[in-house]
Amino acid sequence: MRSKLVLAASERPLPSGDALGATVLDHFAEDVFDISKMATCLSKPTFKKLMGTMQGMQALDPSIADEVASAMKAWAVSRGATHYTHWFQPLTGGTAEKHDAFLDFQDEKAIFAFSGKMLTVGEPDASSFPSGGLRTTFEARGYTAWDPTSPAFIKRHSNGATLCVPSVFCSYHGEVLDRKTPLLRSTQALKTAVTRLMSAFGFPVSPVKITLGAEQEYFLVDKKFYLSRPDLIQSGRTLFGAPPAKHQQLEDHYFGSIPPRILAFMTEVEAELWKLGIPAKTRHNEAAPAQFELAPIFEELNLAVDHNMLVMEVLRTVANRHGLFCLLHEKPFAGVNGSGKHNNWSVCYGDKNLLDPGSNPQENAVFLAMLIAVIRAVDMHSDMLRAVTSGIGNDCRLGANEAPPAIISIFLGDQLNEVIEQIEKGAGRKKTAAGQALRIGVDSLPTLQADTTDRNRTSPFAFTGNKFEFRAPGSSQSCAGVNMVLNTIVAESVDFIADKLEKATKENFNSVLQGLLKSEITAHKRVIFNGDGYNAKWVEEARKRGLPNLPSTLEGIAPLLSSANQALFAKYRVLNATEMRSRYEVFQEEYLRRLMIEAGIAQEIAISMIRPVALKEYAKLVGGLAGDCRALKRAAMELSQRLDALDDACQKMENALSSQEPKALLSALQTIRIAVDAMEKIIDDTQWPLPKYREMLFVY
Ligand code: ADP
Ligand code: MG
């Protein structure tokens, strides 16, 4: 029966339709109520006020809400929308929406209406979203509020469309229940700190912009295989599957030519994303078979985070239309690479990227100050970066030989490392003279070549020419948490540097800066590691350096409970102690629930799918034992042993399931997998009830 499945999966619908060509450009952002549309739909004063809000300068003026709502509705209805929703990001990790029709009545006549109040505030029941204790102490009511810094957009389905209003989500008393609110707050904190720093350097005030480019990795499997794998359906990953003879050892997939069916899928994904104004730019095969990547052009952080949530959704929906299933789990297949989400982050001041080494000594000085701020921040708070990349899926990926380890370290590359070493040694200091252009260890930095800074793929946190690339986040994770932490901890370090520089005089500014950079490098260089992060020796070396190594979720999220961390996030008004604790509880609960689901479905598959097939085969073998066939006897003996092993494994799982103890569950999952995978190798291939790795990873 499985061979039929393989045949069916290989009968691929051939990509059809006309090539989209340049016409797709005409559709770019057509489903977004963006600035150009606002400019034509709104009165001049309203447009101006709204622009002020969008640039984060002013709160939304309630007096313009009605006009904005009415224009937005008229536009959305003209594009086929009948409903609207506040689109928000609860702590489930996904997005949430509750649709309301624009429907209303006027003089007993049905009309479409949308008021300023409907646009700005929504009131979904918060009680069904994870709140980590906030719900029991506070009212169940929750509020969503429009985030005007991210434009409204239209989401389409087969026979309709919905206006989506990006929103924040909080409880009746204002406790944060989502991922967007703290992200926005952390962005504000970092902007304030950077403004201070730049003013200490004597730069005129300019807008600060945090940028993000989120590279998204994913797997595609044929939907027919997916639907025959209860483990994939229930847990997002394969809990069983013997390693195939060929997996990724030939390294023939990465950057290989993209198969036609996949390319047709990618083309449609991009067309959909472009309509939503999402600048999908790069597509390629990834290292594992059936693994791919999509990278957009970087954008302002909040928008880029929203866009990444939409990228994941569009990947899933378009895959479905193509008879495929998109797996966003961090490790859907054991033994081949897992999927990450590379978080490329930088800070702009006006149109200058502060992580781009400058073209003059003053710009170089700012660059080095920012660089040292990031190094200091990551060294002091790597535990928090780890906390927000924790999760049951990423536990299977981090440190598993093809992803950065759970130890957070920074890669700078040889060139920059040399610069840092020079500063620490104090080279060039003598040259510094008051009133002269800044000299911080080196007169001017060499031009850093992006390709020489980006060779080390084993580092979780790499400087890549003009940005930092954080590679620990998992493919299914929202970028919101990661960047909330990054912004906050860097804000603290930038403030630390600004504090010192503000106290310096014009005369001693250079030497204060020089001394500061030197002392901070000495204090925090332990976090810099340019070697091979996959090497087991690094674990030992990192331990000697005192770097935290938090290999799994339950340890990984513990830093959310530390009072020092809580004080830091409270100081920057990103999350208060209660909100931090509630997050810990939500993540812990989610981990335990998912683990129980994995264990439950593994047990069910073993008992109700694998065992019956094995028993039937065993009965067949035993039925023929009357003869004198050695091979038959041996086969019966071998299968009998493996059946016993499976039985023991199921018993172990039974105990683990009733104990609900994480360690016991993890160990039982491993044991039951070994028992089932061993059986897969000997059972009649036509009878094996699950699609195999060699099929799922190669037939598409
Ligand atoms: P790779 O990491 O695969 O070599 P690239 O260097 O081209 O790929 O870029 C990876 C991602 O980094 C892209 O999404 C790109 O838009 C983004 N990126 C480039 N510059 C910046 C920046 N200044 N801030 C944030 N992201 C950036
Ligand atoms: Mg990259």
XYZ file of C-alpha atoms and ligand atoms in Angstrom:
728
model
C 0.000 0.000 0.000
C 2.947 2.289 0.619
C 4.269 1.762 -2.890
C 0.964 3.094 -4.184
C 1.497 6.166 -2.045
C 4.954 6.713 -3.493
C 3.572 6.393 -6.998
C 0.801 8.845 -6.219
C 3.261 11.310 -4.732
C 5.468 11.069 -7.759
C 2.564 11.893 -10.064
C 3.312 15.522 -9.588
C 0.966 18.135 -10.937
C 3.091 19.859 -13.526
C 3.482 23.574 -13.048
C 1.142 25.303 -15.445
C 0.037 28.803 -16.290
C 1.686 31.724 -17.962
C 4.990 33.027 -16.731
C 4.331 35.950 -14.433
C 7.213 38.044 -15.717
C 7.492 41.744 -15.080
C 3.737 42.156 -14.584
C 4.088 40.970 -10.968
C 5.762 44.274 -10.229
C 2.485 46.049 -11.012
C 0.919 44.078 -8.185
C 3.571 44.838 -5.579
C 1.889 45.866 -2.294
C -1.518 46.022 -3.982
C -3.069 44.391 -0.906
C -1.488 46.811 1.560
C -3.011 50.071 2.743
C 0.381 51.687 2.510
C 1.573 55.266 2.604
C 0.887 55.986 -1.061
C -2.713 54.766 -0.715
C -3.191 56.729 2.503
C -1.906 59.823 0.760
C -4.573 59.547 -1.929
C -7.450 58.418 0.338
C -7.009 60.763 3.311
C -7.329 64.504 3.764
C -3.989 66.308 3.994
C -4.132 67.125 7.745
C -5.224 63.581 8.633
C -2.510 62.091 6.461
C 0.086 64.290 8.127
C -1.034 63.319 11.623
C -1.045 59.647 10.711
C 2.462 59.892 9.266
C 3.612 61.369 12.576
C 2.150 58.347 14.361
C 3.653 55.880 11.907
C 7.100 57.318 12.389
C 6.666 56.773 16.110
C 6.700 60.479 16.912
C 3.111 60.927 18.117
C 0.304 58.879 19.657
C -2.652 58.241 17.361
C -5.010 61.187 17.459
C -8.513 59.761 18.156
C -10.087 62.584 16.167
C -8.661 61.171 12.919
C -9.547 57.531 13.623
C -13.009 57.743 11.985
C -11.658 59.202 8.792
C -8.800 56.698 8.612
C -11.186 53.790 9.292
C -13.637 54.919 6.677
C -10.922 55.313 4.020
C -9.402 51.981 4.950
C -12.772 50.244 4.680
C -13.584 51.830 1.317
C -10.213 50.662 -0.005
C -10.586 47.163 1.495
C -14.123 46.720 0.146
C -12.979 47.847 -3.293
C -10.415 45.020 -3.066
C -13.080 42.443 -2.225
C -12.963 42.436 1.588
C -16.204 41.860 3.498
C -14.667 41.352 6.942
C -11.982 42.841 9.131
C -9.883 41.504 11.965
C -7.374 42.744 14.472
C -4.359 40.608 13.611
C -2.194 39.984 16.655
C 0.534 37.763 18.045
C -0.422 36.009 21.272
C 2.083 33.921 23.211
C 1.098 30.798 21.278
C 3.860 31.712 18.835
C 1.518 32.151 15.879
C -0.878 34.879 14.884
C -4.504 35.239 15.909
C -7.508 36.730 14.211
C -11.227 37.017 14.953
C -13.192 38.154 11.944
C -16.104 40.581 12.033
C -18.114 41.505 8.978
C -18.287 45.179 8.042
C -22.044 44.476 8.042
C -24.342 46.965 9.741
C -27.816 48.407 9.226
C -28.884 51.910 8.366
C -32.590 52.629 8.030
C -33.144 48.872 7.901
C -30.836 48.626 4.936
C -27.722 46.447 5.061
C -24.535 48.464 4.687
C -20.798 48.096 5.231
C -19.485 50.200 8.117
C -16.188 50.535 9.968
C -15.716 53.150 12.671
C -12.605 54.651 14.212
C -13.331 52.719 17.382
C -13.541 49.418 15.509
C -10.229 50.222 13.883
C -8.371 51.235 17.011
C -9.658 48.834 19.669
C -10.920 45.263 19.624
C -12.082 43.153 22.513
C -11.389 39.463 21.957
C -11.876 37.174 24.928
C -8.391 36.737 26.363
C -9.246 33.662 28.371
C -8.391 31.182 25.639
C -4.920 32.547 25.016
C -1.919 31.587 27.125
C -1.259 34.201 29.782
C 0.883 32.369 32.326
C -1.070 33.212 35.430
C -1.994 36.749 34.375
C -5.454 35.462 33.585
C -6.197 34.020 36.986
C -5.248 37.200 38.772
C -6.853 39.558 36.327
C -9.959 39.770 34.235
C -10.434 37.498 31.263
C -11.128 40.434 29.017
C -8.388 41.313 26.587
C -7.869 44.233 24.284
C -6.310 44.509 20.900
C -5.208 47.911 19.694
C -4.113 48.956 16.225
C -0.368 49.310 15.759
C -0.298 52.058 13.138
C 3.426 51.537 12.549
C 2.574 48.382 10.574
C 0.153 48.980 7.684
C -3.169 47.159 7.331
C -3.325 44.513 4.613
C -5.769 42.161 2.938
C -5.641 38.431 3.374
C -7.370 36.399 0.689
C -8.932 32.969 0.695
C -10.539 31.032 -2.137
C -13.774 33.014 -2.202
C -13.285 36.104 -0.102
C -10.952 38.500 1.624
C -10.397 40.020 5.070
C -8.870 43.332 6.093
C -6.172 42.644 8.698
C -5.275 45.380 11.162
C -1.912 44.648 12.841
C -2.519 44.986 16.575
C -1.068 44.656 20.041
C -2.820 42.532 22.667
C -3.067 43.211 26.395
C -5.231 42.343 29.374
C -7.893 44.550 30.910
C -5.356 45.955 33.354
C -2.734 46.504 30.703
C -0.531 43.438 31.248
C 1.115 42.454 28.024
C -0.281 39.255 26.508
C 1.496 39.344 23.174
C 4.878 39.495 21.460
C 4.484 42.771 19.612
C 4.039 45.145 22.553
C 7.368 44.383 24.236
C 9.061 44.451 20.844
C 7.764 47.958 20.188
C 8.815 49.062 23.662
C 12.303 47.622 23.260
C 12.670 49.388 19.930
C 11.806 52.646 21.624
C 14.359 51.954 24.365
C 17.116 51.294 21.854
C 16.208 54.327 19.764
C 16.450 56.540 22.841
C 19.815 55.075 23.826
C 21.264 55.394 20.324
C 20.074 58.992 20.070
C 21.962 59.710 23.298
C 25.094 58.025 22.050
C 25.071 59.880 18.742
C 24.538 63.179 20.465
C 27.498 62.413 22.758
C 29.524 61.945 19.580
C 28.276 65.310 18.393
C 26.038 64.150 15.547
C 22.901 66.161 14.765
C 19.603 64.463 15.699
C 18.380 61.962 13.108
C 15.746 59.242 13.146
C 16.950 55.866 14.413
C 15.787 52.751 12.618
C 16.344 49.151 13.714
C 16.478 46.809 10.727
C 15.796 43.098 10.341
C 16.221 40.632 7.515
C 14.855 37.237 8.576
C 16.051 34.314 6.472
C 13.473 31.521 6.647
C 14.381 27.841 6.253
C 11.736 25.176 5.684
C 11.111 21.645 4.429
C 8.574 20.562 1.837
C 7.056 17.078 1.719
C 4.386 15.724 -0.550
C 1.028 16.090 1.127
C 0.224 12.417 0.582
C 3.207 11.472 2.706
C 2.354 14.069 5.288
C -1.186 12.776 5.657
C 0.122 9.249 6.240
C 2.378 10.371 9.089
C 0.360 10.947 12.286
C 3.562 12.124 13.991
C 4.065 14.914 11.448
C 0.417 15.921 11.679
C 0.384 15.993 15.465
C 3.865 17.118 16.430
C 5.348 18.669 13.286
C 8.265 16.247 13.217
C 8.920 12.601 12.439
C 9.221 10.675 15.688
C 10.262 7.564 13.756
C 12.216 6.855 10.618
C 15.365 4.857 10.031
C 18.183 6.817 8.409
C 18.159 6.280 4.639
C 21.312 5.082 2.885
C 21.576 8.429 1.128
C 20.720 11.526 3.077
C 22.851 14.662 2.823
C 26.324 13.129 2.817
C 26.914 13.902 -0.878
C 26.214 17.581 -0.220
C 24.496 17.687 -3.580
C 21.374 19.585 -2.549
C 22.671 22.934 -1.268
C 22.322 25.583 -3.977
C 21.480 22.777 -6.424
C 19.108 23.455 -9.284
C 15.612 23.886 -7.889
C 13.199 21.095 -8.962
C 10.397 22.372 -11.268
C 7.577 21.551 -8.888
C 9.313 23.416 -6.069
C 10.146 26.343 -8.294
C 6.486 26.647 -9.292
C 5.618 26.688 -5.601
C 8.270 29.313 -4.818
C 7.148 31.524 -7.687
C 3.611 31.522 -6.383
C 4.798 32.190 -2.833
C 6.747 35.209 -4.031
C 3.860 36.557 -6.088
C 1.637 36.322 -2.996
C 4.247 37.937 -0.770
C 4.889 40.769 -3.190
C 1.151 41.542 -3.260
C 1.470 41.933 0.506
C 4.428 44.258 0.065
C 6.838 41.665 1.460
C 10.142 41.978 -0.398
C 10.975 38.271 -0.875
C 14.323 38.331 -2.621
C 16.338 35.109 -2.413
C 15.324 31.471 -2.881
C 17.509 28.392 -2.862
C 17.887 24.765 -1.875
C 19.278 24.317 1.624
C 21.725 21.684 2.906
C 19.295 18.863 3.691
C 17.299 17.113 0.996
C 13.816 18.663 0.654
C 15.003 21.744 2.574
C 14.777 25.263 1.154
C 15.226 28.894 2.137
C 13.528 32.201 1.487
C 15.190 35.524 2.357
C 13.594 38.940 2.079
C 15.253 42.326 1.689
C 15.648 43.748 5.184
C 13.070 46.228 6.525
C 12.243 48.202 9.640
C 12.153 45.712 12.517
C 8.475 45.764 13.536
C 7.337 45.478 9.935
C 9.894 42.752 9.214
C 8.642 40.734 12.203
C 5.035 40.994 10.989
C 6.172 40.121 7.501
C 7.992 37.029 8.691
C 4.801 35.812 10.395
C 3.054 36.245 7.044
C 5.878 34.528 5.165
C 5.352 31.421 7.305
C 1.614 31.524 6.686
C 1.946 32.029 2.934
C 4.482 29.183 2.700
C 1.982 26.868 4.366
C -1.073 27.905 2.346
C 0.637 27.914 -1.036
C 2.258 24.539 -0.305
C -1.188 23.133 0.305
C -2.363 24.381 -3.091
C 0.581 22.608 -4.693
C -0.107 19.265 -3.032
C 2.822 19.842 -0.702
C 3.138 20.385 3.005
C 5.520 22.988 4.404
C 7.251 21.870 7.605
C 8.455 24.781 9.713
C 9.530 22.590 12.629
C 13.169 23.052 13.684
C 14.025 19.401 13.202
C 11.419 17.486 11.215
C 13.881 14.735 10.266
C 16.533 13.228 12.525
C 20.014 12.881 11.064
C 19.804 15.708 8.532
C 20.025 19.462 9.068
C 17.318 21.245 10.971
C 15.790 24.587 10.049
C 16.663 27.931 11.570
C 15.688 31.504 11.106
C 18.698 33.740 10.661
C 17.996 37.022 12.338
C 20.006 39.749 10.550
C 19.875 42.826 12.739
C 21.339 46.290 12.503
C 20.809 49.901 13.582
C 20.538 52.902 11.274
C 20.952 56.549 12.188
C 19.473 58.668 9.429
C 20.698 56.830 6.367
C 23.883 55.597 8.022
C 24.119 51.954 9.112
C 25.930 52.153 12.444
C 27.268 48.625 12.050
C 28.920 49.559 8.800
C 32.506 50.581 9.449
C 32.599 54.183 8.298
C 34.643 56.038 5.758
C 36.195 58.477 8.239
C 37.642 58.204 11.747
C 34.562 59.640 13.447
C 32.267 57.117 11.778
C 34.745 54.386 12.644
C 34.595 55.466 16.257
C 30.800 55.201 16.280
C 31.021 51.814 14.606
C 33.447 50.552 17.227
C 31.313 51.931 20.045
C 28.271 50.108 18.651
C 30.277 46.948 18.087
C 31.578 46.970 21.643
C 28.065 47.709 22.919
C 26.770 44.579 21.188
C 29.681 42.448 22.437
C 29.162 43.698 25.984
C 25.403 43.144 25.773
C 25.676 39.617 24.425
C 28.315 38.650 26.982
C 26.312 40.002 29.897
C 22.911 38.749 28.780
C 23.436 35.736 26.554
C 21.206 33.821 28.943
C 18.261 35.965 27.843
C 19.071 35.452 24.165
C 19.076 31.760 24.902
C 15.780 32.013 26.771
C 13.923 33.432 23.777
C 15.298 30.833 21.383
C 14.238 27.955 23.639
C 11.522 25.573 22.595
C 10.902 21.882 22.161
C 11.655 22.037 18.437
C 14.899 23.971 18.789
C 16.040 21.526 21.519
C 16.349 18.912 18.769
C 18.312 21.297 16.555
C 20.745 23.394 18.593
C 24.079 21.705 18.995
C 22.996 18.763 16.873
C 26.091 18.994 14.670
C 24.588 21.175 11.991
C 23.329 24.109 13.994
C 25.042 26.447 16.420
C 25.320 25.061 19.942
C 23.225 26.271 22.843
C 26.260 28.286 23.993
C 25.992 31.851 22.739
C 29.276 33.265 21.412
C 30.173 35.958 18.900
C 32.083 35.529 15.657
C 33.901 38.635 14.409
C 36.161 37.322 11.678
C 39.915 37.719 11.464
C 40.040 41.313 10.293
C 37.787 42.745 12.918
C 39.282 40.532 15.559
C 42.650 42.080 14.797
C 41.194 45.559 15.197
C 39.735 44.591 18.555
C 43.033 43.118 19.687
C 44.855 46.303 18.660
C 42.474 48.419 20.689
C 42.921 46.170 23.684
C 46.686 46.389 23.407
C 46.399 50.152 23.132
C 48.209 50.388 19.798
C 47.981 53.814 18.239
C 47.098 55.465 21.484
C 50.142 57.647 21.456
C 49.009 59.162 18.208
C 45.822 60.481 19.761
C 46.003 64.199 20.296
C 43.382 66.568 21.596
C 41.454 68.392 18.927
C 42.557 65.972 16.263
C 40.263 63.611 14.424
C 39.385 60.572 16.464
C 41.807 57.706 16.566
C 40.617 54.613 18.266
C 43.465 52.196 18.032
C 43.607 52.500 14.284
C 43.421 55.607 12.167
C 40.825 54.280 9.867
C 39.490 50.808 9.645
C 40.232 48.654 6.657
C 37.214 48.062 4.452
C 35.718 44.889 5.789
C 34.767 42.462 3.076
C 31.444 40.839 3.742
C 32.691 37.553 2.319
C 35.642 37.406 4.669
C 33.489 38.132 7.701
C 30.871 35.528 6.907
C 32.826 32.321 6.560
C 31.991 30.845 9.912
C 28.576 29.219 9.753
C 29.028 27.474 13.071
C 28.668 30.598 15.203
C 25.320 31.455 16.722
C 25.992 35.191 16.601
C 28.124 36.359 13.700
C 29.195 39.780 12.538
C 28.550 39.687 8.801
C 30.052 42.856 7.388
C 27.430 45.426 8.335
C 25.008 43.605 10.626
C 24.844 40.859 13.214
C 23.347 37.557 12.213
C 21.825 35.610 15.090
C 21.476 32.032 13.925
C 20.114 30.309 17.005
C 16.414 31.177 16.488
C 14.351 28.249 15.256
C 12.509 28.209 11.960
C 9.062 28.203 13.551
C 9.800 30.927 16.099
C 8.558 34.484 15.857
C 11.388 37.011 15.550
C 9.642 39.242 18.076
C 11.100 37.709 21.237
C 14.637 37.546 19.922
C 14.705 41.166 18.843
C 12.959 42.346 21.982
C 15.890 40.934 23.943
C 18.525 42.130 21.497
C 17.167 45.682 21.509
C 16.891 45.831 25.274
C 20.301 44.457 26.150
C 22.006 46.587 23.501
C 20.099 49.652 24.751
C 21.557 48.997 28.187
C 25.104 48.777 26.815
C 24.689 51.813 24.579
C 23.441 53.723 27.627
C 26.449 52.517 29.588
C 28.795 53.907 26.935
C 26.771 57.113 26.501
C 26.908 57.691 30.287
C 30.700 57.756 30.171
C 30.989 59.769 26.974
C 28.524 62.400 28.149
C 30.787 63.024 31.125
C 33.867 63.455 28.946
C 35.060 66.906 27.948
C 35.929 67.959 24.453
C 39.579 67.656 25.370
C 39.532 64.185 26.880
C 36.743 62.672 24.724
C 39.129 60.603 22.632
C 41.044 59.175 25.526
C 37.847 58.441 27.481
C 36.481 56.590 24.468
C 39.766 54.804 23.900
C 39.937 53.710 27.530
C 36.318 52.625 27.546
C 36.620 50.493 24.440
C 39.772 48.920 25.825
C 38.317 48.090 29.223
C 35.102 46.711 27.739
C 36.997 44.518 25.312
C 39.060 43.135 28.177
C 35.954 42.548 30.268
C 33.873 40.877 27.564
C 36.207 39.299 25.023
C 35.489 35.847 26.458
C 32.276 35.813 24.421
C 34.217 36.203 21.161
C 34.944 32.874 19.537
C 36.127 32.601 15.960
C 36.720 28.838 15.960
C 34.515 25.893 15.057
C 31.357 26.039 17.162
C 30.434 22.478 16.194
C 33.602 21.056 17.720
C 33.062 19.262 21.033
C 36.184 20.967 22.412
C 34.365 24.297 22.279
C 31.910 23.098 24.922
C 34.796 22.549 27.314
C 36.524 25.800 26.344
C 33.279 27.744 26.821
C 32.864 26.199 30.254
C 36.341 27.403 31.204
C 35.429 30.873 29.989
C 32.341 30.820 32.169
C 29.854 31.097 29.287
C 26.427 29.675 30.045
C 25.496 26.435 28.302
C 21.778 25.834 28.591
C 21.132 22.856 26.351
C 17.388 22.411 26.713
C 14.195 24.398 27.073
C 13.564 24.024 30.780
C 17.059 25.322 31.603
C 16.930 27.744 28.703
C 13.876 29.642 29.925
C 14.985 29.821 33.580
C 16.749 33.200 33.029
C 13.277 34.738 32.683
C 12.980 34.217 36.441
C 16.265 35.849 37.421
C 15.751 39.025 39.382
C 18.645 40.760 37.605
C 17.041 40.082 34.231
C 13.646 41.126 35.506
C 15.129 44.376 36.797
C 16.769 45.076 33.439
C 13.575 44.562 31.427
C 11.578 46.560 33.950
C 14.106 49.402 33.829
C 13.588 49.706 30.087
C 9.809 49.308 30.493
C 9.792 46.356 28.118
C 8.326 43.757 30.490
C 7.723 43.976 34.218
C 8.608 41.159 36.602
C 5.082 39.733 36.535
C 5.052 39.697 32.754
C 8.462 38.020 32.647
C 7.287 35.359 35.077
C 4.093 34.829 33.131
C 6.156 34.266 29.994
C 8.205 31.674 31.808
C 5.032 29.889 32.823
C 3.587 30.009 29.308
C 6.779 28.628 27.751
C 7.154 25.936 30.390
C 3.565 24.820 30.008
C 3.823 24.810 26.242
C 6.970 22.702 26.424
C 5.375 20.120 28.709
C 2.194 19.940 26.648
C 4.072 19.461 23.417
C 6.264 16.816 24.994
C 3.186 14.924 26.194
C 1.723 15.158 22.681
C 4.916 13.749 21.138
C 4.980 10.917 23.647
C 1.278 10.204 23.218
C 1.362 10.020 19.442
C 4.595 7.976 19.445
C 2.943 5.437 21.710
C -0.172 5.326 19.577
C 1.787 4.798 16.358
C 3.920 2.084 17.944
C 0.964 0.187 19.331
C -1.691 0.679 16.685
C 0.349 0.907 13.474
C 3.729 -0.754 13.913
C 3.027 -3.623 16.282
C 0.101 -5.136 14.322
C 2.192 -5.243 11.147
C 5.117 -6.813 12.989
C 2.887 -9.366 14.692
C 1.301 -10.365 11.390
C 4.703 -10.851 9.858
C 5.862 -12.811 12.853
C 2.815 -15.087 12.650
C 3.575 -15.661 8.980
C 7.166 -16.582 9.756
C 6.227 -18.864 12.626
C 3.619 -20.536 10.413
C 6.395 -21.683 8.111
C 8.760 -22.901 10.805
C 7.834 -26.586 10.415
C 10.382 -26.839 7.604
C 14.130 -26.747 7.990
C 14.933 -23.281 6.710
C 17.732 -21.642 8.701
C 17.055 -18.195 7.312
C 13.422 -18.447 8.300
C 14.308 -19.441 11.836
C 16.753 -16.611 12.109
C 14.255 -14.112 10.719
C 11.626 -15.292 13.217
C 14.120 -15.059 16.057
C 15.229 -11.588 15.067
C 11.696 -10.294 14.715
C 10.715 -11.900 17.990
C 13.547 -10.039 19.743
C 12.569 -6.766 18.163
C 8.943 -7.300 19.108
C 10.027 -7.823 22.686
C 12.127 -4.663 22.536
C 9.130 -2.768 21.191
C 6.979 -4.151 23.943
C 9.499 -3.026 26.577
C 9.717 0.405 24.961
C 5.929 0.779 24.994
C 5.849 -0.233 28.646
C 8.504 2.379 29.418
C 6.481 4.968 27.518
C 3.337 3.998 29.421
C 5.129 4.717 32.702
C 6.579 7.960 31.409
C 3.181 9.119 30.194
C 1.660 8.554 33.599
C 4.572 10.215 35.409
C 4.498 13.212 32.994
C 8.130 13.672 33.950
C 10.107 15.405 31.148
C 13.296 13.352 31.542
C 11.353 10.092 31.554
C 9.327 11.167 28.513
C 12.424 12.187 26.543
C 14.159 8.932 27.368
C 11.057 6.894 26.454
C 10.767 8.735 23.139
C 14.336 7.768 22.349
C 13.846 4.131 23.328
C 10.636 3.698 21.386
C 12.240 5.277 18.316
C 15.170 2.889 18.457
C 12.800 -0.075 18.713
C 10.607 1.058 15.797
C 13.479 2.132 13.542
C 15.173 -1.229 14.063
C 11.982 -2.928 12.916
C 11.663 -0.714 9.864
C 14.888 -2.213 8.555
C 13.568 -5.805 8.560
C 9.798 -5.672 8.030
C 8.423 -6.369 4.536
C 8.761 -2.998 2.796
C 5.311 -3.247 1.180
C 3.720 -3.652 4.617
C 5.474 -0.851 6.515
C 2.684 1.545 7.465
C 4.633 4.837 7.410
C 6.260 6.680 4.487
C 10.028 6.275 4.900
C 12.756 8.914 5.005
C 14.100 7.852 1.608
C 10.661 8.580 0.183
C 9.625 11.726 2.024
C 12.977 13.446 1.560
C 13.477 12.551 -2.080
C 10.123 12.108 -3.802
C 8.688 15.539 -4.510
P 23.598 35.306 3.608
O 23.524 35.477 5.098
O 22.865 34.066 3.173
O 24.982 35.398 3.079
P 22.971 38.049 2.812
O 24.238 38.510 3.375
O 22.668 38.436 1.411
O 22.757 36.476 2.929
O 21.817 38.677 3.681
C 21.030 37.981 4.559
C 19.907 38.851 5.032
O 20.435 39.989 5.707
C 18.970 39.413 3.954
O 17.665 39.261 4.387
C 19.377 40.855 3.893
O 18.339 41.698 3.451
C 19.709 41.115 5.355
N 20.455 42.350 5.588
C 21.386 42.937 4.806
N 21.756 44.123 5.343
C 21.064 44.289 6.494
C 20.977 45.311 7.485
N 21.700 46.395 7.416
N 20.129 45.114 8.517
C 19.394 43.999 8.605
N 19.423 43.030 7.708
C 20.236 43.154 6.658
Mg 22.719 34.527 6.431
